[in-house]
Short mmCIF file of C-alpha atoms in Angstrom, two decimals:
data_model
loop_
_atom_site.label_atom_id
_atom_site.label_comp_id
_atom_site.label_asym_id
_atom_site.label_seq_id
_atom_site.Cartn_x
_atom_site.Cartn_y
_atom_site.Cartn_z
CA MET E 137 15.10 -24.68 25.75
CA LEU E 138 17.02 -23.85 21.96
CA GLN E 139 14.46 -24.42 20.04
CA ALA E 140 12.33 -21.61 21.49
CA VAL E 141 15.23 -19.28 21.47
CA CYS E 142 16.09 -20.43 17.45
CA ALA E 143 12.31 -19.95 17.05
CA ARG E 144 12.31 -16.03 18.94
CA ASN E 145 14.80 -15.13 17.05
CA HIS E 146 13.68 -16.53 13.95
CA ALA E 147 10.47 -14.25 14.77
CA GLU E 148 12.21 -11.06 15.17
CA ASN E 149 14.39 -10.99 12.36
CA ILE E 150 11.56 -9.31 10.64
CA SER E 151 11.70 -6.29 12.71
CA ARG E 152 15.71 -7.00 13.96
CA VAL E 153 16.86 -5.71 10.41
CA LEU E 154 15.40 -1.89 8.57
CA TYR E 155 16.16 -2.56 4.60
CA PRO E 156 18.69 -5.67 4.80
CA ASN E 157 21.41 -6.29 1.47
CA ASP E 158 18.68 -7.79 -1.03
CA ASN E 159 21.17 -8.47 -3.34
CA PHE E 160 20.70 -12.13 -2.21
CA PHE E 161 18.23 -14.34 -1.72
CA VAL E 162 17.95 -14.11 2.76
CA GLY E 163 17.63 -10.60 2.23
CA LYS E 164 15.65 -9.90 -0.40
CA GLU E 165 12.80 -12.73 1.08
CA LEU E 166 13.15 -10.85 4.86
CA ARG E 167 12.33 -7.21 2.42
CA LEU E 168 9.50 -8.57 1.48
CA ARG E 169 8.68 -10.72 4.48
CA GLN E 170 8.46 -7.23 6.10
CA GLU E 171 6.75 -5.23 3.70
CA TYR E 172 4.32 -7.74 4.14
CA PHE E 173 4.83 -7.76 7.61
CA LEU E 174 3.76 -3.78 7.57
CA VAL E 175 0.58 -4.05 5.31
CA ALA E 176 -1.37 -6.69 6.76
CA ALA E 177 -0.82 -5.38 10.38
CA THR E 178 -1.76 -2.34 8.95
CA LEU E 179 -5.09 -3.13 7.20
CA GLN E 180 -5.88 -5.15 10.39
CA ASP E 181 -5.63 -2.35 12.99
CA ILE E 182 -7.56 0.02 9.73
CA ILE E 183 -10.18 -2.79 9.18
CA ARG E 184 -11.15 -2.87 12.92
CA ARG E 185 -10.79 0.80 13.41
CA PHE E 186 -12.86 0.78 10.54
CA ARG E 187 -15.03 -1.74 12.24
CA SER E 188 -15.09 -0.33 15.97
CA ASN E 189 -16.78 2.96 15.43
CA ASP E 190 -19.46 2.21 14.10
CA SER E 191 -20.84 -1.65 14.92
CA HIS E 192 -19.27 -4.99 13.44
CA HIS E 193 -21.14 -5.27 10.98
CA ARG E 194 -20.83 -1.87 9.15
CA SER E 195 -21.43 -2.29 5.47
CA PHE E 196 -17.73 -2.08 3.53
CA ASP E 197 -19.22 -0.34 0.90
CA GLU E 198 -18.80 2.43 3.01
CA PHE E 199 -15.06 1.59 3.39
CA PRO E 200 -13.07 4.02 0.84
CA ASN E 201 -15.11 7.68 2.55
CA LYS E 202 -14.22 6.33 5.78
CA VAL E 203 -10.79 4.86 4.98
CA ALA E 204 -7.82 6.82 2.80
CA ILE E 205 -4.53 5.14 2.14
CA GLN E 206 -1.73 6.66 0.85
CA LEU E 207 1.40 4.61 -0.94
CA ASN E 208 4.43 6.93 -0.63
CA ASP E 209 6.94 4.78 -3.52
CA THR E 210 6.21 1.02 -3.88
CA HIS E 211 7.05 -0.58 -0.42
CA PRO E 212 3.75 -0.57 1.27
CA SER E 213 2.25 -1.58 -2.73
CA LEU E 214 1.26 -5.22 -1.49
CA ALA E 215 -1.56 -3.26 0.69
CA ILE E 216 -2.98 -3.78 -3.06
CA PRO E 217 -3.54 -7.62 -3.16
CA GLU E 218 -3.14 -7.98 1.38
CA LEU E 219 -6.98 -5.54 0.45
CA LEU E 220 -8.28 -8.08 -2.04
CA ARG E 221 -7.60 -11.12 0.24
CA ILE E 222 -9.54 -9.47 3.18
CA LEU E 223 -12.50 -8.52 1.46
CA VAL E 224 -12.43 -11.82 -1.39
CA ASP E 225 -11.06 -14.80 1.40
CA LEU E 226 -12.23 -13.58 4.78
CA GLU E 227 -15.02 -11.09 4.37
CA GLY E 228 -16.90 -13.04 0.96
CA LEU E 229 -17.60 -10.24 -0.59
CA GLU E 230 -17.57 -10.58 -4.90
CA TRP E 231 -14.54 -9.50 -6.75
CA LYS E 232 -16.08 -6.61 -8.94
CA LYS E 233 -17.47 -5.60 -5.19
CA ALA E 234 -13.82 -5.92 -3.64
CA TRP E 235 -11.73 -4.63 -6.23
CA ASP E 236 -14.31 -1.23 -6.52
CA ILE E 237 -13.65 -0.97 -2.97
CA SER E 238 -10.11 -1.19 -2.71
CA TYR E 239 -9.27 1.09 -6.30
CA HIS E 240 -11.60 3.28 -4.32
CA THR E 241 -9.27 3.48 -1.31
CA PHE E 242 -6.15 3.67 -2.48
CA ALA E 243 -3.30 6.37 -3.81
CA TYR E 244 -0.33 6.90 -4.66
CA THR E 245 3.51 9.14 -5.05
CA ASN E 246 5.86 7.66 -6.37
CA HIS E 247 8.90 9.53 -6.30
CA THR E 248 11.21 7.87 -9.07
CA ILE E 249 11.17 6.73 -12.53
CA LEU E 250 14.67 5.33 -12.65
CA PRO E 251 14.15 1.65 -13.67
CA GLU E 252 16.71 0.17 -11.54
CA ALA E 253 14.83 2.31 -8.20
CA LEU E 254 11.27 0.58 -9.22
CA GLU E 255 10.99 -2.09 -6.67
CA ARG E 256 9.63 -5.65 -8.85
CA TRP E 257 9.52 -8.72 -7.46
CA PRO E 258 10.72 -12.39 -8.42
CA VAL E 259 7.64 -14.39 -9.65
CA THR E 260 9.28 -16.93 -7.99
CA LEU E 261 9.83 -15.32 -4.80
CA LEU E 262 6.14 -14.11 -4.38
CA GLU E 263 5.17 -17.75 -5.31
CA HIS E 264 7.19 -18.91 -2.25
CA ILE E 265 5.91 -16.67 0.45
CA LEU E 266 3.19 -14.94 -1.00
CA PRO E 267 0.93 -18.06 -3.73
CA ARG E 268 -2.39 -16.22 -2.71
CA HIS E 269 -0.98 -12.61 -3.51
CA LEU E 270 0.50 -13.57 -5.95
CA GLU E 271 -2.80 -14.91 -7.99
CA ILE E 272 -4.85 -11.83 -7.01
CA ILE E 273 -1.88 -9.58 -8.88
CA TYR E 274 -2.90 -11.49 -11.90
CA GLN E 275 -6.39 -11.07 -12.08
CA ILE E 276 -5.83 -7.20 -11.14
CA ASN E 277 -2.45 -7.40 -14.77
CA ALA E 278 -5.60 -9.84 -16.19
CA GLU E 279 -8.61 -7.23 -16.00
CA PHE E 280 -6.41 -4.32 -16.68
CA LEU E 281 -4.88 -5.92 -20.21
CA ASP E 282 -8.07 -6.64 -21.23
CA ILE E 283 -8.56 -2.23 -21.40
CA VAL E 284 -5.64 -1.93 -22.99
CA ARG E 285 -6.33 -4.36 -25.41
CA ALA E 286 -9.69 -3.37 -26.23
CA LYS E 287 -8.25 0.60 -26.45
CA TRP E 288 -5.39 -0.45 -28.12
CA PRO E 289 -5.81 -3.63 -30.21
CA ASN E 290 -3.37 -6.07 -32.03
CA ASP E 291 -0.15 -3.42 -29.84
CA ASP E 292 1.06 -6.56 -28.25
CA ASP E 293 4.35 -3.32 -28.31
CA ARG E 294 1.68 -1.86 -25.47
CA ILE E 295 0.41 -4.93 -24.09
CA ARG E 296 3.78 -6.22 -23.29
CA ARG E 297 5.29 -2.64 -22.05
CA MET E 298 2.16 -2.30 -20.13
CA SER E 299 1.71 -5.45 -18.01
CA LEU E 300 2.50 -5.03 -14.19
CA VAL E 301 4.27 -9.18 -15.16
CA GLU E 302 7.59 -8.63 -16.69
CA GLU E 303 8.80 -11.44 -19.14
CA GLU E 304 11.83 -10.64 -20.81
CA GLY E 305 14.11 -12.44 -18.24
CA GLU E 306 13.75 -13.75 -14.65
CA LYS E 307 10.15 -13.01 -14.60
CA ARG E 308 8.70 -10.17 -11.74
CA ILE E 309 5.65 -8.16 -10.77
CA ASN E 310 5.97 -4.34 -11.15
CA MET E 311 5.56 -2.86 -8.10
CA ALA E 312 5.39 0.77 -9.26
CA TYR E 313 2.34 -0.47 -12.40
CA LEU E 314 0.96 -2.94 -9.56
CA CYS E 315 0.21 0.71 -7.45
CA ILE E 316 -0.37 3.08 -10.59
CA VAL E 317 -3.13 0.30 -11.56
CA GLY E 318 -4.60 -0.07 -7.56
CA SER E 319 -5.30 3.27 -7.59
CA HIS E 320 -7.76 5.93 -7.70
CA THR E 321 -5.09 8.66 -7.91
CA VAL E 322 -1.02 8.74 -9.29
CA ASN E 323 0.85 11.61 -8.47
CA GLY E 324 4.75 12.07 -8.35
CA VAL E 325 6.62 14.06 -5.87
CA ALA E 326 6.68 17.64 -8.11
CA ALA E 327 5.16 18.49 -11.22
CA ILE E 328 7.42 17.88 -13.39
CA HIS E 329 8.01 14.24 -12.03
CA SER E 330 4.32 13.77 -12.83
CA HIS E 331 4.72 14.98 -15.93
CA LEU E 332 7.52 12.55 -16.57
CA LEU E 333 5.14 9.78 -14.75
CA LYS E 334 2.70 9.82 -17.37
CA THR E 335 4.87 10.50 -20.85
CA GLN E 336 7.28 7.67 -19.79
CA THR E 337 6.13 4.58 -17.74
#
């Protein structure tokens, strides 16, 4: 009986406290789990609806024409690697095709450019909770940095600044950068904000 109650409480923790204090590891871990739970459940529902509108054999080629996902700030940013995980690992699509589908599905609105407000997840935490998603983020980053290197050869400072992986201090993933790289459209909440987003990030 006690084990059943403990298991139930542990399972319900994910929705018990919204925005837990993430100044501590336990709070950070819970928040990451909450954000993943949100995007995983949402994407499963979106895919279920996408398939139920015609047949179970509907091609994912149609997905970006039938589905638009708006990332409103960085809290749902894990939707990008989660959709890629579903397309590659579960649906068996090749990476390039999965990336094209995912990229054309997402749009991103950024709400702040203040560095302290931008969500950055420690790599160690992602390795512990979502190792496959971290692999996918590394793949996205590697391909993005190849494009940056081709456009600005020998500009190591630019590569460091534009990388999704922040190497200084504790290694972190910049979730706003993930949203920018993984979305077909990016905007700020106002015209001036969009301008600052283009020129200062």
